[in-house]
Short mmCIF file of C-alpha atoms in Angstrom, two decimals:
data_model
loop_
_atom_site.label_atom_id
_atom_site.label_comp_id
_atom_site.label_asym_id
_atom_site.label_seq_id
_atom_site.Cartn_x
_atom_site.Cartn_y
_atom_site.Cartn_z
CA MET A 1 0.05 0.05 -0.03
CA ILE A 2 0.98 3.63 -0.33
CA ASP A 3 3.01 4.88 2.60
CA PRO A 4 0.38 6.40 5.00
CA LEU A 5 2.46 9.47 5.85
CA MET A 6 2.92 10.22 2.15
CA LEU A 7 -0.80 9.71 1.50
CA GLU A 8 -1.57 12.03 4.35
CA ASP A 9 0.62 14.73 2.72
CA VAL A 10 -0.98 14.18 -0.68
CA ARG A 11 -4.46 14.57 0.76
CA ALA A 12 -3.56 17.62 2.70
CA GLY A 13 -2.27 19.19 -0.46
CA MET A 14 -5.47 18.14 -2.38
CA ALA A 15 -7.64 19.67 0.42
CA GLY A 16 -5.64 22.88 0.33
CA ALA A 17 -6.02 23.17 -3.45
CA GLY A 18 -9.73 22.31 -3.38
CA ILE A 19 -9.08 18.98 -5.27
CA ASP A 20 -11.45 16.10 -4.77
CA ALA A 21 -9.53 13.41 -6.63
CA LEU A 22 -6.26 12.63 -8.41
CA VAL A 23 -6.14 10.50 -11.57
CA LEU A 24 -2.60 9.45 -12.49
CA ARG A 25 -1.17 7.43 -15.47
CA PRO A 26 2.24 5.86 -15.58
CA SER A 27 4.56 8.81 -15.22
CA PRO A 28 7.05 10.35 -12.57
CA ASP A 29 4.14 11.51 -10.49
CA PHE A 30 2.57 8.00 -10.63
CA ARG A 31 5.98 6.35 -9.67
CA TYR A 32 6.46 8.82 -6.80
CA LEU A 33 3.12 7.98 -5.29
CA ARG A 34 3.24 4.32 -5.65
CA ALA A 35 6.85 3.91 -4.38
CA GLY A 36 7.15 0.60 -2.50
CA SER A 37 3.59 -0.38 -3.29
CA ALA A 38 3.77 -3.78 -4.94
CA GLU A 39 0.06 -4.19 -5.64
CA LEU A 40 0.13 -0.93 -7.68
CA SER A 41 3.29 -1.65 -9.63
CA GLU A 42 1.38 -3.06 -12.65
CA ALA A 43 -1.56 -0.62 -12.52
CA GLY A 44 -2.19 1.50 -15.60
CA TYR A 45 -3.99 4.25 -13.69
CA LEU A 46 -4.33 5.26 -10.05
CA VAL A 47 -7.14 7.19 -8.44
CA VAL A 48 -6.76 8.97 -5.08
CA ALA A 49 -9.77 10.56 -3.41
CA LEU A 50 -10.01 12.42 -0.13
CA ASP A 51 -10.97 9.37 1.69
CA GLY A 52 -10.80 5.62 1.21
CA PRO A 53 -7.82 3.56 -0.13
CA PRO A 54 -6.19 4.58 -3.36
CA ALA A 55 -7.47 2.44 -6.17
CA PRO A 56 -5.77 1.02 -9.32
CA ALA A 57 -7.50 0.83 -12.75
CA ASP A 58 -6.65 -0.82 -15.97
CA ASP A 59 -7.98 1.95 -18.35
CA PRO A 60 -9.35 5.51 -18.30
CA ALA A 61 -13.04 4.35 -18.14
CA ARG A 62 -12.38 2.25 -15.09
CA ALA A 63 -10.42 5.16 -13.50
CA ALA A 64 -13.33 7.56 -14.11
CA ALA A 65 -15.65 5.06 -12.34
CA LEU A 66 -13.48 5.31 -9.25
CA VAL A 67 -13.71 9.05 -9.08
CA PRO A 68 -16.33 10.11 -6.43
CA ARG A 69 -19.52 11.20 -8.17
CA ALA A 70 -19.64 14.37 -6.25
CA ALA A 71 -16.12 15.46 -7.29
CA ARG A 72 -16.06 18.90 -8.88
CA ARG A 73 -12.36 19.50 -9.22
CA VAL A 74 -10.10 16.54 -10.40
CA ALA A 75 -6.34 16.69 -10.82
CA VAL A 76 -5.07 14.65 -13.80
CA ASP A 77 -1.48 13.55 -14.67
CA PRO A 78 0.47 16.16 -16.60
CA GLN A 79 1.59 13.44 -19.04
CA MET A 80 -1.92 12.27 -19.72
CA HIS A 81 -2.72 12.04 -23.46
CA ALA A 82 -5.73 13.75 -25.09
CA ALA A 83 -7.31 10.42 -25.88
CA GLU A 84 -7.08 9.44 -22.19
CA LEU A 85 -8.68 12.71 -21.10
CA PHE A 86 -11.55 12.20 -23.52
CA ALA A 87 -12.00 8.64 -22.26
CA LEU A 88 -12.33 9.80 -18.70
CA ARG A 89 -15.46 11.75 -19.50
CA LEU A 90 -15.49 13.51 -16.13
CA ASP A 91 -18.02 16.10 -15.37
CA ALA A 92 -15.61 18.07 -13.37
CA GLU A 93 -12.96 20.94 -13.72
CA LEU A 94 -9.63 19.36 -14.66
CA VAL A 95 -6.47 20.66 -13.25
CA LEU A 96 -2.78 19.38 -13.22
CA ALA A 97 -1.82 16.94 -10.47
CA SER A 98 1.61 18.68 -10.37
CA ALA A 99 -0.10 21.34 -8.25
CA VAL A 100 -0.24 18.83 -5.43
CA LEU A 101 2.66 16.46 -6.12
CA ALA A 102 5.41 18.83 -7.37
CA PRO A 103 5.87 20.51 -3.92
CA LEU A 104 6.13 17.05 -2.34
CA ARG A 105 8.74 15.80 -4.91
CA LEU A 106 10.93 18.82 -4.28
CA ARG A 107 12.51 17.43 -1.08
CA LYS A 108 13.84 13.91 -1.48
CA ARG A 109 13.58 11.23 1.28
CA ALA A 110 16.58 9.21 2.20
CA ASP A 111 15.52 6.35 0.02
CA GLU A 112 15.17 8.63 -2.96
CA VAL A 113 18.67 10.07 -2.43
CA ALA A 114 20.02 6.61 -2.08
CA ALA A 115 18.51 5.63 -5.49
CA MET A 116 20.02 8.73 -7.13
CA ARG A 117 23.43 8.00 -5.45
CA HIS A 118 23.34 4.44 -6.94
CA ALA A 119 22.58 5.91 -10.34
CA ALA A 120 25.34 8.48 -10.12
CA LYS A 121 27.92 5.93 -8.98
CA ALA A 122 26.92 3.61 -11.90
CA ALA A 123 27.27 6.43 -14.39
CA GLU A 124 30.67 7.42 -12.86
CA ALA A 125 31.94 3.90 -12.98
CA VAL A 126 31.10 3.58 -16.69
CA LEU A 127 32.96 6.84 -17.37
CA LEU A 128 35.94 5.73 -15.38
CA ALA A 129 35.97 2.40 -17.40
CA ALA A 130 35.73 4.38 -20.60
CA ARG A 131 39.19 5.85 -20.03
CA GLU A 132 40.52 2.40 -21.08
CA PHE A 133 38.60 2.30 -24.37
CA ALA A 134 40.27 2.44 -27.70
CA TRP A 135 38.78 5.87 -28.98
CA PHE A 136 41.02 6.54 -31.96
CA GLY A 137 39.11 5.74 -35.12
CA ALA A 138 35.72 4.90 -33.45
CA THR A 139 32.62 6.84 -34.21
CA GLU A 140 30.60 8.87 -31.67
CA VAL A 141 27.44 6.67 -32.07
CA ALA A 142 29.50 3.41 -31.72
CA MET A 143 30.98 4.63 -28.44
CA ALA A 144 27.71 6.00 -27.13
CA ARG A 145 26.12 2.59 -27.84
CA ARG A 146 28.97 0.88 -25.97
CA LEU A 147 28.51 3.22 -22.99
CA ARG A 148 24.79 2.48 -22.90
CA ALA A 149 25.45 -1.23 -22.89
CA MET A 150 27.93 -0.92 -20.01
CA LEU A 151 25.39 1.13 -17.97
CA ALA A 152 22.80 -1.60 -18.49
CA GLU A 153 25.28 -4.08 -17.11
CA THR A 154 25.53 -2.11 -13.80
CA GLY A 155 21.79 -2.87 -13.12
CA CYS A 156 20.46 0.53 -14.08
CA GLU A 157 16.90 0.25 -15.37
CA GLY A 158 17.48 2.87 -18.13
CA ALA A 159 19.66 5.51 -19.55
CA PRO A 160 17.75 8.84 -19.90
CA SER A 161 20.72 10.17 -21.93
CA VAL A 162 24.14 9.05 -23.24
CA LEU A 163 26.24 11.63 -25.07
CA VAL A 164 29.59 11.38 -27.06
CA ALA A 165 30.55 14.66 -28.75
CA ALA A 166 33.94 14.96 -30.34
CA GLY A 167 35.88 18.07 -31.59
CA GLU A 168 33.63 20.80 -32.88
CA HIS A 169 30.55 18.69 -31.83
CA SER A 170 31.51 19.36 -28.16
CA ALA A 171 30.61 22.92 -28.73
CA ASP A 172 26.97 22.08 -29.78
CA PRO A 173 24.72 21.74 -26.72
CA ARG A 174 22.12 20.04 -28.74
CA HIS A 175 24.34 17.50 -30.42
CA GLN A 176 23.43 13.86 -30.69
CA PRO A 177 26.08 11.13 -31.40
CA CYS A 178 26.64 10.64 -35.07
CA GLU A 179 29.11 8.85 -37.42
CA ARG A 180 31.81 11.37 -36.96
CA VAL A 181 35.16 9.59 -36.44
CA ILE A 182 37.07 10.47 -33.23
CA ASN A 183 40.65 11.57 -34.00
CA PRO A 184 43.72 12.57 -31.99
CA GLY A 185 43.65 16.21 -30.90
CA ASP A 186 39.88 16.15 -30.35
CA ALA A 187 38.23 17.42 -27.20
CA LEU A 188 35.70 14.79 -26.15
CA LEU A 189 32.57 15.54 -24.12
CA VAL A 190 31.07 12.37 -22.58
CA SER A 191 27.94 12.26 -20.46
CA VAL A 192 26.09 9.29 -18.94
CA GLY A 193 22.66 9.55 -17.43
CA GLY A 194 21.43 6.57 -15.46
CA ARG A 195 18.23 5.64 -13.71
CA TRP A 196 17.94 3.53 -10.53
CA ASN A 197 14.45 2.60 -9.07
CA GLY A 198 12.99 5.41 -11.22
CA TYR A 199 15.51 8.10 -9.97
CA CYS A 200 17.83 9.87 -12.41
CA ALA A 201 21.48 10.97 -12.21
CA GLU A 202 23.80 12.34 -14.79
CA VAL A 203 27.68 12.62 -14.79
CA ALA A 204 29.50 14.47 -17.54
CA ARG A 205 33.27 14.56 -18.02
CA VAL A 206 35.66 15.87 -20.59
CA PHE A 207 38.50 13.94 -22.12
CA ALA A 208 41.21 14.87 -24.70
CA VAL A 209 42.37 12.45 -27.36
CA ALA A 210 46.07 12.14 -27.40
CA GLU A 211 46.51 15.85 -26.57
CA PRO A 212 44.20 18.72 -25.67
CA PRO A 213 43.56 21.34 -28.32
CA GLU A 214 45.31 24.58 -28.01
CA ASP A 215 43.95 26.80 -25.01
CA PHE A 216 41.59 24.00 -24.12
CA ASP A 217 43.22 23.52 -20.64
CA ALA A 218 42.62 27.15 -19.66
CA MET A 219 39.00 27.06 -20.77
CA TYR A 220 38.34 23.82 -18.93
CA SER A 221 39.72 25.25 -15.74
CA VAL A 222 37.13 27.97 -15.90
CA VAL A 223 34.22 25.39 -16.17
CA LEU A 224 35.62 23.51 -13.13
CA ALA A 225 35.89 26.73 -11.11
CA ALA A 226 32.29 27.68 -12.11
CA GLN A 227 30.97 24.33 -10.95
CA ARG A 228 32.93 24.48 -7.65
CA ALA A 229 31.46 27.89 -6.87
CA ALA A 230 27.90 26.80 -7.81
CA VAL A 231 28.19 23.59 -5.65
CA ASP A 232 29.08 25.73 -2.59
CA ARG A 233 25.88 27.67 -2.82
CA VAL A 234 23.63 24.62 -2.50
CA ARG A 235 22.79 25.20 1.17
CA PRO A 236 19.46 25.59 3.00
CA GLY A 237 18.22 29.06 2.93
CA VAL A 238 20.32 30.25 -0.10
CA ALA A 239 18.36 31.46 -3.15
CA CYS A 240 18.50 28.71 -5.87
CA ALA A 241 19.31 31.41 -8.50
CA GLU A 242 22.50 32.21 -6.69
CA ALA A 243 24.06 28.86 -7.82
CA ALA A 244 23.42 29.83 -11.39
CA THR A 245 24.47 33.48 -10.95
CA ILE A 246 27.81 32.64 -9.33
CA ALA A 247 28.72 30.09 -12.04
CA ARG A 248 27.97 32.71 -14.64
CA ASP A 249 30.08 35.30 -12.76
CA VAL A 250 33.07 32.96 -12.79
CA VAL A 251 32.77 32.44 -16.59
CA ASP A 252 32.09 36.14 -17.23
CA GLY A 253 35.16 37.11 -15.18
CA SER A 254 37.34 34.73 -17.30
CA GLY A 255 36.47 36.46 -20.51
CA TYR A 256 34.34 33.58 -21.82
CA GLY A 257 31.02 35.13 -20.96
CA ASP A 258 29.73 35.30 -24.47
CA TYR A 259 30.16 31.48 -24.80
CA ALA A 260 28.62 30.30 -21.53
CA ALA A 261 25.83 27.74 -21.55
CA VAL A 262 22.34 29.26 -21.10
CA ARG A 263 21.79 27.38 -17.82
CA ALA A 264 24.17 26.17 -15.22
CA GLY A 265 21.88 23.41 -13.89
CA ARG A 266 18.41 22.12 -13.14
CA GLY A 267 16.57 20.05 -10.64
CA ILE A 268 16.71 16.27 -10.99
CA GLY A 269 14.86 13.33 -9.50
CA LEU A 270 12.23 11.08 -11.10
CA SER A 271 12.58 13.18 -14.20
CA PRO A 272 15.96 14.26 -15.67
CA ALA A 273 14.84 17.87 -15.45
CA GLU A 274 12.37 19.03 -12.75
CA ALA A 275 12.05 21.46 -9.93
CA PRO A 276 13.84 23.21 -8.22
CA TRP A 277 14.77 25.34 -11.10
CA LEU A 278 17.78 27.67 -10.50
CA ALA A 279 15.56 30.76 -10.89
CA ALA A 280 14.40 33.74 -8.76
CA GLY A 281 11.77 32.95 -6.23
CA GLU A 282 13.07 29.48 -5.21
CA THR A 283 15.20 28.77 -2.17
CA PHE A 284 17.23 25.67 -1.33
CA GLU A 285 15.91 23.34 1.35
CA ALA A 286 17.45 20.26 2.79
CA GLY A 287 16.66 17.24 0.52
CA MET A 288 16.53 19.16 -2.70
CA THR A 289 18.67 17.66 -5.56
CA VAL A 290 20.12 19.43 -8.55
CA CYS A 291 22.36 18.65 -11.46
CA LEU A 292 24.97 21.36 -11.75
CA GLU A 293 26.27 21.61 -15.30
CA PRO A 294 28.11 24.75 -16.24
CA ALA A 295 29.54 24.81 -19.80
CA ILE A 296 31.52 26.89 -22.22
CA TYR A 297 30.91 26.32 -25.99
CA LEU A 298 33.38 27.86 -28.55
CA PRO A 299 31.46 27.44 -31.95
CA ASP A 300 33.22 25.35 -34.52
CA LEU A 301 36.15 24.69 -32.16
CA PHE A 302 35.33 22.84 -28.90
CA GLY A 303 33.28 23.02 -25.63
CA ALA A 304 33.38 21.66 -22.16
CA ARG A 305 30.70 20.79 -19.74
CA VAL A 306 30.97 19.11 -16.32
CA ALA A 307 27.76 17.65 -14.77
CA ASP A 308 27.20 16.16 -11.22
CA VAL A 309 24.28 15.70 -8.99
CA VAL A 310 24.32 17.60 -5.71
CA VAL A 311 22.15 17.07 -2.69
CA CYS A 312 21.26 20.03 -0.51
CA GLY A 313 22.07 18.63 3.00
CA GLU A 314 21.34 20.09 6.42
CA GLU A 315 24.95 21.24 6.65
CA GLY A 316 25.58 21.99 2.97
CA PRO A 317 26.17 20.33 -0.38
CA GLU A 318 26.86 16.63 -1.01
CA LEU A 319 28.13 15.54 -4.38
CA LEU A 320 26.80 12.07 -5.42
CA SER A 321 29.65 11.47 -7.81
CA THR A 322 32.96 12.03 -6.06
CA GLY A 323 35.66 11.02 -8.62
CA SER A 324 38.17 13.19 -10.23
CA ARG A 325 36.99 15.98 -12.58
CA ALA A 326 40.51 16.75 -13.97
CA LEU A 327 40.96 16.64 -17.70
CA HIS A 328 41.94 13.11 -18.66
CA VAL A 329 44.07 12.63 -21.79
CA LEU A 330 43.24 9.38 -23.58
CA ASP A 331 46.30 7.53 -24.95
CA ARG A 332 44.49 5.37 -27.52
#
């Protein structure tokens, strides 16, 4: 069954928002609510009313039948498809369930952090093993496929993202691995995102093939300094926007300001990107988790991005991936 304390918090949020029922489909919100509930693990839909036990359903019509007839305001899953909404045929005002569940998902429980730590350690182990790969002459897509297979061998249930970007492609934040051959002298941006028990983590590192491009070391040191400064701001009571601002200040002060990534990080959890956002109006609280990923992209030359998941602890930041971030030069 759903954890009673979690259910109590959900219903308190529903009552505060004037919501009579929740209708969820398989999604991060669904997974959050049914955590540890074996009997709900195969359910297609889940209905939670203000009283009575949460009820699973196989399809939208059965879910609609479980909604109290007197319900006038029903919160539906943000990922629900239009066909599902029409199939519900509810005579009620429909609002997004995230109004209730997003605030609860902001602060991670110990078991949630443990799952994210496991995903981060798995991703980091893959990147460490990748240092021994033969990169010369391989293609980006072939190496990305190999990294994804290695991540699966760690027991991760999925890989939200795996990136290999060589040379000029490392300067494109939207790049996807392609048939480009990796050559000596290339900067190499490699990122692995893993998922464990539904929870995501990403680790991104930068390699150089045989030798770094000219001036690359200096630029990369700025990225590392920006991340260190941002990590230090992940403390209870600090404005979330400060982490992004201080990272940008470090990059601006180096002279690379025109080439800084648009964002320095984002929240992470059951989704690869979720609240808290590093924006005005949000403040760090213990249990929040963010992926800090400052980057510098020099068009048509090279780029560098370092990404790690950070937990806001009672006493300050905790990095879930703890290995070296120093530039590693690949010898083959």
